[in-house]
């Protein structure tokens, strides 16, 4: 039984204040964090940690991202209601829920079959129904392209060309790029045949695997 009581809502409101202090400004993003019950994504033993601003294990060697990182990436997507958004790295599904709370259509792809199946079953129980795909998101999702926005939630060695190709004119890609241990966040805007890049330092993700990612 999924329960969201006053204690958890209180902790969630505190988390929102922490993210605001750390520099998240978009009130729509903060409202989404305030709405999605992050503790639903935690096993019983870790429940007390659900509203800390930290990444946590979700099994299969993967993590639910740190709330600040989720909020930061979401903010950098500059979402507009109705946007068609591709998320690469479904993981627990938490980021997908935040995106859905922003009023956009979400296509989410996961490489790990266990996580793909688990999250595809679990998210609708919470009332969230993005379009789920299993496969190598380093190649994007050509069958459903183009997208207004693309978010990559695993650390890439390079910016895959396929992702840029699958953006509409004026679209935005937010992707962590670097070595296996640490990355910088790139916001890439596709505009009039050019790519306008903005870089933000200080992020650490699990690796993006696959053809345009790390090999293992
Ligand atoms: N967005 C997730 C969440 O809210 O819980 C966090 C994802 S976790 C940091 C990164 C995810 O990317 C893992 O679940 C991993 O299996 C997945 N991943 C890694 N390489 C991938 C690829 N090539 N295509 C799709 N998913 C991939």
Coordinates of N, CA and C and ligand atoms in Angstrom, one line a residue, residues 38 41 55-56 58-66 69-70 73 87-99 108-113 115-116 119 133-140 151-155 204-214, ligand 1:
X38 N 8.8 10.8 -3.3 CA 10.1 10.1 -3.6 C 10.2 8.9 -2.8
X41 N 9.8 5.3 -4.1 CA 10.8 4.6 -4.9 C 11.9 3.9 -4.1
X55 N 21.8 10.8 -4.1 CA 21.4 9.6 -4.9 C 21.4 8.4 -4.0
X56 N 20.6 7.4 -4.4 CA 20.5 6.1 -3.7 C 20.4 4.9 -4.6
X58 N 19.2 1.6 -6.5 CA 17.8 1.1 -6.8 C 18.0 -0.4 -7.3
X59 N 19.1 -1.0 -7.1 CA 19.4 -2.3 -7.6 C 20.0 -2.3 -9.0
X60 N 20.5 -3.5 -9.4 CA 21.1 -3.6 -10.7 C 22.3 -2.7 -10.9
X61 N 22.9 -2.2 -9.8 CA 24.1 -1.4 -9.8 C 23.8 0.1 -10.2
X62 N 22.5 0.4 -10.2 CA 22.0 1.7 -10.7 C 21.5 2.6 -9.5
X63 N 21.2 3.9 -9.8 CA 20.8 4.8 -8.7 C 19.6 5.6 -9.2
X64 N 18.9 6.1 -8.1 CA 17.9 7.1 -8.3 C 18.7 8.4 -8.1
X65 N 18.7 9.3 -9.1 CA 19.5 10.5 -9.0 C 19.2 11.4 -7.8
X66 N 20.3 12.2 -7.5 CA 20.1 13.2 -6.4 C 19.0 14.2 -6.8
X69 N 20.1 17.2 -8.7 CA 20.5 16.9 -10.1 C 19.2 16.8 -11.0
X70 N 18.2 16.1 -10.4 CA 16.9 16.0 -11.2 C 16.3 17.4 -11.5
X73 N 18.6 19.4 -14.0 CA 18.4 19.0 -15.4 C 17.0 19.4 -15.9
X87 N 13.4 10.8 -22.4 CA 14.3 10.6 -21.3 C 15.1 9.3 -21.5
X88 N 16.5 9.5 -21.5 CA 17.3 8.3 -21.6 C 17.8 7.8 -20.3
X89 N 17.4 6.6 -19.9 CA 17.8 6.1 -18.5 C 16.6 6.2 -17.6
X90 N 15.6 5.4 -17.8 CA 14.4 5.4 -17.0 C 14.7 5.2 -15.5
X91 N 15.5 4.2 -15.2 CA 15.9 3.9 -13.8 C 14.7 3.6 -13.0
X92 N 14.6 4.3 -11.9 CA 13.4 4.1 -10.9 C 12.1 4.7 -11.5
X93 N 12.3 5.7 -12.4 CA 11.1 6.4 -12.9 C 10.8 7.7 -12.3
X94 N 11.6 8.1 -11.2 CA 11.3 9.3 -10.5 C 11.4 10.5 -11.4
X95 N 12.5 10.6 -12.2 CA 12.7 11.8 -13.1 C 11.5 11.8 -14.1
X96 N 11.0 10.7 -14.6 CA 9.9 10.7 -15.5 C 8.7 11.3 -14.9
X97 N 8.4 11.0 -13.6 CA 7.3 11.5 -12.9 C 7.4 13.1 -12.7
X98 N 8.6 13.5 -12.4 CA 8.8 15.0 -12.3 C 8.5 15.6 -13.7
X99 N 9.0 15.0 -14.8 CA 8.7 15.6 -16.1 C 7.2 15.6 -16.3
X108 N 10.3 7.4 -22.4 CA 11.5 7.0 -21.6 C 12.0 5.7 -22.0
X109 N 13.4 5.6 -22.1 CA 14.0 4.4 -22.6 C 15.1 3.9 -21.5
X110 N 15.0 2.6 -21.3 CA 16.0 2.0 -20.3 C 16.6 0.8 -20.9
X111 N 17.9 0.7 -20.6 CA 18.8 -0.4 -21.2 C 18.7 -1.7 -20.4
X112 N 18.5 -1.5 -19.1 CA 18.5 -2.7 -18.2 C 17.1 -3.3 -18.2
X113 N 17.0 -4.6 -18.6 CA 15.7 -5.1 -18.7 C 14.9 -5.3 -17.4
X115 N 15.2 -3.3 -14.7 CA 14.7 -2.0 -14.3 C 13.5 -1.6 -15.2
X116 N 13.7 -1.8 -16.5 CA 12.6 -1.5 -17.5 C 11.3 -2.1 -17.0
X119 N 9.9 -0.8 -13.5 CA 9.4 0.6 -13.5 C 8.1 0.7 -14.4
X133 N 10.1 2.3 -23.1 CA 10.8 1.6 -24.2 C 12.0 0.9 -23.5
X134 N 12.3 -0.3 -24.1 CA 13.5 -1.0 -23.6 C 14.5 -1.0 -24.8
X135 N 15.8 -0.6 -24.5 CA 16.8 -0.6 -25.5 C 17.9 0.4 -25.2
X136 N 18.8 0.6 -26.3 CA 20.0 1.4 -26.1 C 19.6 2.9 -26.5
X137 N 19.4 3.7 -25.5 CA 19.0 5.1 -25.7 C 20.2 5.9 -26.1
X138 N 21.4 5.4 -26.2 CA 22.5 6.2 -26.7 C 22.3 6.5 -28.2
X139 N 21.4 5.7 -28.8 CA 21.1 6.0 -30.2 C 19.8 6.8 -30.3
X140 N 19.2 7.2 -29.2 CA 18.0 7.9 -29.1 C 16.8 7.0 -29.3
X151 N 16.6 14.5 -22.4 CA 17.4 14.5 -21.2 C 18.0 13.1 -21.0
X152 N 19.3 13.2 -20.8 CA 20.1 11.9 -20.6 C 20.5 11.9 -19.1
X153 N 20.1 10.8 -18.4 CA 20.3 10.7 -17.0 C 21.4 9.7 -16.6
X154 N 22.4 9.5 -17.6 CA 23.6 8.7 -17.3 C 24.8 9.4 -18.0
X155 N 26.0 9.2 -17.4 CA 27.1 10.0 -17.9 C 27.7 9.4 -19.2
X204 N 28.1 13.8 -11.1 CA 28.6 12.4 -11.2 C 27.5 11.4 -11.4
X205 N 27.5 10.8 -12.5 CA 26.4 9.8 -12.9 C 27.0 8.4 -13.1
X206 N 26.1 7.4 -13.0 CA 26.5 6.1 -13.5 C 26.7 6.2 -15.0
X207 N 27.5 5.3 -15.6 CA 27.8 5.4 -17.0 C 26.6 5.2 -18.0
X208 N 26.6 5.9 -19.1 CA 25.7 5.6 -20.2 C 26.4 4.5 -21.0
X209 N 25.7 3.4 -21.1 CA 26.3 2.3 -21.8 C 25.8 2.3 -23.3
X210 N 26.2 1.4 -24.1 CA 25.7 1.2 -25.4 C 26.6 1.7 -26.5
X211 N 26.0 1.7 -27.8 CA 26.8 2.0 -29.0 C 27.5 3.4 -28.9
X212 N 26.8 4.4 -28.5 CA 27.4 5.7 -28.4 C 27.8 6.1 -26.9
X213 N 27.8 5.1 -26.1 CA 28.2 5.3 -24.7 C 29.4 4.5 -24.3
X214 N 29.6 4.1 -23.0 CA 30.7 3.3 -22.6 C 30.5 1.9 -23.0
Ligands
LIG1 N1 16.3 8.8 -14.3 C1 16.6 7.8 -13.4 C2 15.7 8.0 -12.2 O1 14.9 8.9 -12.1 O2 15.7 7.1 -11.3 C3 18.0 7.7 -12.9 C4 18.7 6.9 -13.8 S1 20.2 6.2 -13.3 C5 21.2 7.5 -12.7 C6 20.8 5.9 -15.0 C7 20.0 4.9 -15.8 O3 20.5 4.9 -17.1 C8 20.2 3.5 -15.3 O4 18.9 2.9 -15.0 C9 20.9 2.7 -16.4 O5 20.5 1.4 -16.6 C10 20.4 3.6 -17.6 N2 21.2 3.5 -18.8 C11 22.5 3.4 -19.0 N3 22.9 3.3 -20.3 C12 21.7 3.4 -21.0 C13 21.4 3.4 -22.4 N4 22.3 3.3 -23.3 N5 20.1 3.5 -22.7 C14 19.1 3.6 -21.8 N6 19.3 3.6 -20.5 C15 20.6 3.5 -20.1

